[in-house]
């Protein structure tokens, strides 16, 4: 069945938004940085939120807002993953869930493994709990990005207690294979360690790419792991505050049940409503249309970079709307994002914020219209040409 790509809202309408993406920079800047997208909400979400506001339904989140059942259905439809509804809990966002899990499974001074280049808050959340960070960067070769399993094993054998996994990986868009996840689980079990898997980008895995939730990778993974996820990235509802914590083993479920009830109270009521609407089957058509647009944009970006920014290295991601781009060949210092903002008036993410491996890199959000994406890359290309003419 042919899926019609979702159209972004007109930029004049987008500039009326009050979110970070549209308020951080001046109006002449094209914002392709923070992980917000430029599309209207899925109709089911809009209906749920409008009804709630019209009746003044903006109080506290109830003990059973319907998230369990909605997420279980979504996980089965989209990933073929059977989740026990009794092992789904919620809080305000994924990073809050990570912090609370780290507090539950580590002690101050314990080492937590992260795999840069990686989402910058991974560094902050580990430090917030009093843990120490042990960096085991992703490996990269002609076949793409992958976990450094021997490096992770060395860290765990040396005393690290937890692996903070990003699956799919942000910023590279890598979808880790079932085999690598199962091997990671065996390594963690060998050293009595824990894996916390951030799977917020899972709904954005492209058709034809197999996504394996960490807890579904093997029986061992189910025993050593915790998953944290949310509809907020795919459905652009980050400001509404709702995320899920999922377990697949009685021991890990008991750890989550012991987390203070206040953690659950932090969930926004409108966020819970939006999550239920996002996970509902009526939103699948919208999500499929979004994925079709992102598929076109991820390939368009490759063509635009080849035309306007020769020397840029970009591998088309398997998931998400974020592109990790190596601009070291341009010689624009360790942080080309500053040059791009100043001279092209395009806001992109700073590569080194994802770890030392990000020097010379930028992250671009292509969750926008093709026209905006084209204009952004053309602006960057103009800077490339201008600088080359001066140096030449």
Coordinates of C-alpha atoms in Angstrom, one line a residue:
X1 CA 0.0 0.0 0.0
X2 CA 1.3 3.4 -1.0
X3 CA 1.7 5.8 2.0
X4 CA 1.5 9.6 1.4
X5 CA 4.3 11.5 3.0
X6 CA 3.2 13.9 5.8
X7 CA 3.4 17.6 4.9
X8 CA 5.0 20.0 7.3
X9 CA 3.2 23.1 8.4
X10 CA 4.0 26.3 6.6
X11 CA 7.1 28.0 8.2
X12 CA 5.0 31.2 8.8
X13 CA 2.7 29.1 11.1
X14 CA 5.6 27.3 12.7
X15 CA 7.2 30.6 13.7
X16 CA 4.1 31.3 15.8
X17 CA 5.0 28.4 18.0
X18 CA 6.3 29.2 21.5
X19 CA 8.6 26.1 21.9
X20 CA 12.4 26.1 22.2
X21 CA 12.9 25.3 18.5
X22 CA 11.1 28.6 17.5
X23 CA 12.1 30.9 20.4
X24 CA 15.8 30.3 21.0
X25 CA 17.0 32.2 17.9
X26 CA 16.2 35.2 15.9
X27 CA 13.6 34.9 13.1
X28 CA 16.2 34.9 10.3
X29 CA 17.6 31.6 11.7
X30 CA 16.4 28.3 10.3
X31 CA 16.2 26.0 13.4
X32 CA 17.3 22.5 12.7
X33 CA 18.7 21.6 16.1
X34 CA 16.5 20.5 19.0
X35 CA 14.4 17.3 18.5
X36 CA 11.1 18.9 17.7
X37 CA 9.3 18.3 14.4
X38 CA 7.4 20.6 12.1
X39 CA 4.2 18.7 11.6
X40 CA 0.6 19.1 12.9
X41 CA -0.2 16.6 15.7
X42 CA -1.8 13.3 14.9
X43 CA -5.6 13.9 14.8
X44 CA -6.3 11.6 17.7
X45 CA -4.0 13.6 19.9
X46 CA -5.5 16.9 18.9
X47 CA -9.0 15.6 19.7
X48 CA -8.0 14.3 23.1
X49 CA -6.3 17.5 24.1
X50 CA -9.0 19.8 22.8
X51 CA -11.7 17.8 24.7
X52 CA -9.7 17.9 27.9
X53 CA -9.1 21.7 27.7
X54 CA -12.7 22.4 26.9
X55 CA -13.9 20.6 30.0
X56 CA -11.1 21.9 32.2
X57 CA -9.6 18.4 32.6
X58 CA -6.2 19.6 33.6
X59 CA -5.7 18.2 37.1
X60 CA -3.5 15.4 38.4
X61 CA -2.8 12.2 36.5
X62 CA -5.0 9.3 37.8
X63 CA -3.5 6.0 39.1
X64 CA -4.6 4.3 35.9
X65 CA -4.6 6.7 32.9
X66 CA -4.8 3.9 30.3
X67 CA -1.1 4.0 29.4
X68 CA -0.4 0.3 30.2
X69 CA -3.0 -1.1 27.8
X70 CA -2.2 1.5 25.1
X71 CA 1.5 0.9 25.2
X72 CA 1.1 -2.9 25.2
X73 CA -1.0 -2.7 22.1
X74 CA 1.4 -0.4 20.3
X75 CA 4.5 -2.6 21.2
X76 CA 2.8 -5.6 19.8
X77 CA 1.6 -4.0 16.6
X78 CA 4.8 -2.0 15.8
X79 CA 7.5 -4.3 17.1
X80 CA 5.9 -7.7 17.7
X81 CA 6.9 -7.3 21.4
X82 CA 4.7 -8.9 24.0
X83 CA 4.7 -6.7 27.1
X84 CA 3.1 -7.5 30.4
X85 CA 0.9 -4.5 31.3
X86 CA 1.7 -5.0 35.0
X87 CA 5.3 -4.2 34.1
X88 CA 4.7 -0.8 32.6
X89 CA 5.0 2.3 34.8
X90 CA 5.2 6.0 33.8
X91 CA 6.9 9.3 34.8
X92 CA 7.4 12.7 33.2
X93 CA 10.1 12.0 30.6
X94 CA 12.8 9.5 29.6
X95 CA 15.7 11.2 31.2
X96 CA 13.8 11.4 34.5
X97 CA 13.2 7.7 34.2
X98 CA 16.9 7.1 33.6
X99 CA 17.9 9.1 36.7
X100 CA 15.5 7.2 38.9
X101 CA 16.6 3.8 37.6
X102 CA 20.2 4.7 38.1
X103 CA 19.5 5.8 41.6
X104 CA 17.8 2.4 42.2
X105 CA 20.5 0.2 40.7
X106 CA 23.7 2.1 41.5
X107 CA 25.4 3.8 44.5
X108 CA 27.3 7.1 44.4
X109 CA 30.7 6.5 42.9
X110 CA 29.7 3.5 40.8
X111 CA 30.7 3.7 37.1
X112 CA 28.2 3.9 34.4
X113 CA 29.1 3.0 30.8
X114 CA 27.9 5.3 28.0
X115 CA 28.7 4.9 24.3
X116 CA 29.5 8.2 22.7
X117 CA 28.8 10.0 20.4
X118 CA 25.6 10.0 22.3
X119 CA 22.7 12.2 23.4
X120 CA 24.2 14.8 25.7
X121 CA 21.9 14.4 28.7
X122 CA 23.3 10.9 29.1
X123 CA 26.4 12.5 30.6
X124 CA 24.3 14.8 32.9
X125 CA 22.0 12.1 34.2
X126 CA 24.8 9.8 35.2
X127 CA 26.5 12.6 37.1
X128 CA 23.3 13.7 38.7
X129 CA 23.0 10.4 40.5
X130 CA 26.6 10.6 41.8
X131 CA 27.9 8.0 39.4
X132 CA 31.1 8.2 37.4
X133 CA 31.1 8.0 33.7
X134 CA 33.1 5.3 31.8
X135 CA 33.2 6.1 28.1
X136 CA 33.2 3.2 25.6
X137 CA 32.7 4.9 22.2
X138 CA 30.8 3.2 19.4
X139 CA 32.9 1.5 16.8
X140 CA 32.7 2.7 13.2
X141 CA 33.8 1.1 9.9
X142 CA 32.6 0.6 6.4
X143 CA 29.5 -1.3 7.7
X144 CA 28.4 1.6 9.9
X145 CA 28.2 2.1 13.7
X146 CA 28.1 -0.7 16.3
X147 CA 28.6 -1.3 20.0
X148 CA 32.1 -2.0 21.2
X149 CA 31.2 -5.2 23.0
X150 CA 34.8 -6.1 24.0
X151 CA 35.2 -2.5 25.3
X152 CA 32.0 -2.8 27.3
X153 CA 33.1 -6.1 28.7
X154 CA 36.4 -4.6 29.8
X155 CA 34.6 -1.8 31.6
X156 CA 32.2 -4.2 33.4
X157 CA 35.0 -6.6 34.3
X158 CA 36.8 -3.6 35.8
X159 CA 33.9 -2.7 38.1
X160 CA 31.4 -0.7 36.1
X161 CA 27.9 -1.5 37.2
X162 CA 25.5 -0.3 34.5
X163 CA 25.4 0.2 30.8
X164 CA 23.3 3.2 29.5
X165 CA 22.2 2.1 26.1
X166 CA 20.6 4.2 23.3
X167 CA 18.6 2.0 21.0
X168 CA 18.0 3.3 18.3
X169 CA 21.2 5.4 18.9
X170 CA 21.1 9.2 19.0
X171 CA 22.8 10.9 17.0
X172 CA 23.8 8.2 14.5
X173 CA 20.3 6.7 13.9
X174 CA 21.8 3.2 14.4
X175 CA 19.4 0.3 15.1
X176 CA 21.4 -2.2 17.1
X177 CA 21.0 -5.8 15.9
X178 CA 19.3 -8.5 18.0
X179 CA 22.6 -10.4 18.0
X180 CA 24.6 -7.5 19.5
X181 CA 21.9 -6.7 22.1
X182 CA 21.8 -10.4 23.1
X183 CA 25.6 -10.4 23.4
X184 CA 25.5 -7.2 25.5
X185 CA 23.0 -8.9 27.8
X186 CA 25.2 -11.9 28.3
X187 CA 28.2 -9.7 29.1
X188 CA 26.1 -7.7 31.6
X189 CA 24.9 -11.0 33.3
X190 CA 28.4 -12.3 33.5
X191 CA 29.4 -9.3 35.7
X192 CA 26.1 -8.9 37.5
X193 CA 25.5 -5.6 35.8
X194 CA 22.4 -3.8 34.5
X195 CA 21.4 -2.4 31.2
X196 CA 19.1 0.6 30.9
X197 CA 17.9 1.0 27.3
X198 CA 16.6 4.4 26.1
X199 CA 14.2 3.5 23.3
X200 CA 12.5 6.8 22.7
X201 CA 13.3 6.7 18.9
X202 CA 11.9 3.2 18.4
X203 CA 8.6 4.3 16.9
X204 CA 10.7 6.1 14.2
X205 CA 12.5 3.0 12.8
X206 CA 12.0 2.9 9.1
X207 CA 10.0 0.1 7.5
X208 CA 12.2 -2.8 6.4
X209 CA 14.6 -2.2 9.3
X210 CA 14.2 -4.7 12.2
X211 CA 14.0 -3.1 15.6
X212 CA 14.6 -5.3 18.6
X213 CA 13.6 -3.9 22.0
X214 CA 16.5 -4.7 24.4
X215 CA 14.2 -6.7 26.7
X216 CA 13.1 -8.8 23.8
X217 CA 16.6 -9.7 22.6
X218 CA 16.9 -12.8 24.8
X219 CA 15.8 -14.2 28.1
X220 CA 19.0 -12.9 29.6
X221 CA 18.2 -9.4 28.4
X222 CA 14.8 -9.6 30.0
X223 CA 16.5 -10.4 33.3
X224 CA 19.2 -7.7 33.3
X225 CA 17.5 -4.9 31.6
X226 CA 15.1 -1.9 31.9
X227 CA 13.6 -0.1 29.0
X228 CA 12.5 3.6 29.0
X229 CA 10.5 5.1 26.2
X230 CA 7.9 7.6 25.2
X231 CA 5.7 8.6 22.3
X232 CA 7.1 12.2 22.6
X233 CA 9.8 12.1 19.9
X234 CA 7.7 10.5 17.2
X235 CA 4.5 12.4 18.0
X236 CA 6.2 15.7 19.0
X237 CA 4.7 15.9 22.5
X238 CA 7.8 16.4 24.6
X239 CA 6.3 19.4 26.4
X240 CA 3.4 17.4 27.8
X241 CA 5.6 15.1 29.9
X242 CA 4.9 11.4 29.8
X243 CA 7.3 8.5 29.5
X244 CA 7.2 4.8 30.3
X245 CA 9.4 2.4 32.3
X246 CA 9.1 -1.2 31.1
X247 CA 10.5 -4.4 32.7
X248 CA 10.3 -8.1 31.7
X249 CA 11.4 -9.9 34.8
X250 CA 10.0 -10.1 38.3
X251 CA 13.3 -9.0 39.9
X252 CA 13.6 -5.9 37.8
X253 CA 9.8 -5.2 38.1
X254 CA 10.2 -5.2 41.9
X255 CA 13.0 -2.6 41.6
X256 CA 10.6 -0.4 39.6
X257 CA 7.7 -0.9 42.0
X258 CA 10.0 0.3 44.8
X259 CA 10.7 3.6 43.1
X260 CA 8.8 6.3 45.1
X261 CA 5.2 7.0 44.0
X262 CA 6.1 10.7 43.5
X263 CA 8.0 9.6 40.3
X264 CA 4.7 8.6 38.8
X265 CA 2.9 11.7 40.0
X266 CA 5.3 13.8 37.9
X267 CA 3.5 12.6 34.7
X268 CA 1.5 15.3 33.1
X269 CA -2.2 14.5 32.7
X270 CA -2.3 16.0 29.2
X271 CA 0.9 14.0 28.5
X272 CA -0.8 10.8 29.6
X273 CA -3.8 11.6 27.4
X274 CA -1.5 12.3 24.4
X275 CA 0.4 9.1 25.0
X276 CA -2.8 7.0 25.0
X277 CA -3.9 8.7 21.8
X278 CA -0.4 8.3 20.2
X279 CA -0.3 4.6 21.0
X280 CA -3.9 4.0 19.7
X281 CA -4.3 2.2 16.4
X282 CA -6.0 5.3 15.0
X283 CA -2.7 7.1 15.0
X284 CA -0.8 4.4 13.0
X285 CA -1.7 5.9 9.7
X286 CA -0.3 9.3 10.8
X287 CA 2.9 7.7 12.0
X288 CA 3.3 5.8 8.7
X289 CA 2.9 9.1 6.8
X290 CA 5.5 10.7 9.1
X291 CA 7.9 7.8 8.4
X292 CA 7.4 8.2 4.7
X293 CA 8.3 11.9 4.9
X294 CA 11.3 11.2 7.0
X295 CA 12.4 8.5 4.5
X296 CA 12.3 11.0 1.7
X297 CA 14.1 13.7 3.7
X298 CA 16.9 11.4 4.9
X299 CA 17.7 10.6 1.2
X300 CA 17.2 14.2 0.1
X301 CA 19.7 15.3 2.7
X302 CA 22.3 13.0 1.2
X303 CA 21.7 14.5 -2.2
X304 CA 21.8 18.1 -0.9
X305 CA 25.1 17.5 1.0
X306 CA 26.7 15.9 -2.1
X307 CA 25.7 18.9 -4.2
X308 CA 26.3 21.8 -1.8
X309 CA 28.7 20.6 0.9
X310 CA 31.3 18.4 -0.8
X311 CA 33.5 16.7 1.8
X312 CA 30.6 16.2 4.2
X313 CA 30.3 12.6 5.4
X314 CA 26.8 11.4 6.2
X315 CA 25.4 7.9 6.6
X316 CA 21.7 7.7 6.1
X317 CA 20.1 6.7 9.5
X318 CA 17.9 3.7 9.9
X319 CA 15.7 5.5 12.5
X320 CA 14.6 9.0 13.6
X321 CA 14.8 12.4 12.1
X322 CA 18.4 13.3 13.2
X323 CA 21.5 13.3 11.0
X324 CA 25.0 13.0 12.2
X325 CA 27.3 14.7 9.8
X326 CA 31.1 14.8 9.8
X327 CA 32.5 18.2 8.5
X328 CA 36.1 17.7 9.5
X329 CA 37.1 17.8 5.8
X330 CA 36.1 21.5 5.7
X331 CA 38.6 22.5 8.3
X332 CA 36.1 24.5 10.3
X333 CA 37.6 23.7 13.7
X334 CA 36.2 21.3 16.2
X335 CA 32.8 23.1 16.3
X336 CA 31.5 24.0 12.9
X337 CA 28.0 24.6 14.3
X338 CA 29.2 28.0 15.5
X339 CA 30.3 29.0 12.0
X340 CA 27.1 27.7 10.5
X341 CA 24.9 29.7 12.9
X342 CA 27.0 32.9 12.5
X343 CA 27.4 32.8 8.7
X344 CA 24.6 30.7 7.3
X345 CA 22.0 31.6 10.0
X346 CA 21.1 27.9 10.4
X347 CA 21.0 26.4 13.9
X348 CA 22.3 22.9 14.2
X349 CA 23.5 20.9 17.2
X350 CA 27.1 21.2 18.4
X351 CA 29.0 18.0 17.7
X352 CA 31.3 18.0 20.8
X353 CA 28.3 18.1 23.1
X354 CA 27.8 14.4 22.1
X355 CA 31.3 13.6 23.4
X356 CA 34.9 14.1 22.2
X357 CA 34.0 11.9 19.2
X358 CA 31.8 14.8 18.0
X359 CA 34.6 17.2 17.1
X360 CA 34.1 18.5 13.6
X361 CA 30.6 17.1 13.5
X362 CA 27.1 18.6 13.6
X363 CA 23.6 17.1 14.1
X364 CA 20.8 18.2 11.9
X365 CA 17.1 17.7 12.4
X366 CA 15.5 16.8 9.1
X367 CA 12.0 16.5 10.6
X368 CA 10.8 19.5 8.5
X369 CA 9.6 20.3 5.0
X370 CA 11.9 19.5 2.0
X371 CA 11.9 23.2 1.2
X372 CA 13.3 24.1 4.7
X373 CA 15.8 21.4 4.5
X374 CA 16.9 22.5 1.0
X375 CA 17.2 26.1 2.1
X376 CA 19.3 25.2 5.1
X377 CA 21.8 23.1 3.2
X378 CA 22.0 25.7 0.4
X379 CA 22.8 28.3 3.0
X380 CA 25.6 26.1 4.4
X381 CA 26.8 25.5 0.9
X382 CA 27.1 29.2 0.3
X383 CA 29.3 29.5 3.3
X384 CA 31.5 26.7 2.0
X385 CA 31.9 28.4 -1.3
X386 CA 32.6 31.8 0.2
X387 CA 35.2 30.5 2.6
X388 CA 36.9 28.5 -0.2
X389 CA 37.1 31.5 -2.4
X390 CA 38.8 33.5 0.4
X391 CA 41.3 30.8 1.2
X392 CA 41.9 30.2 -2.4

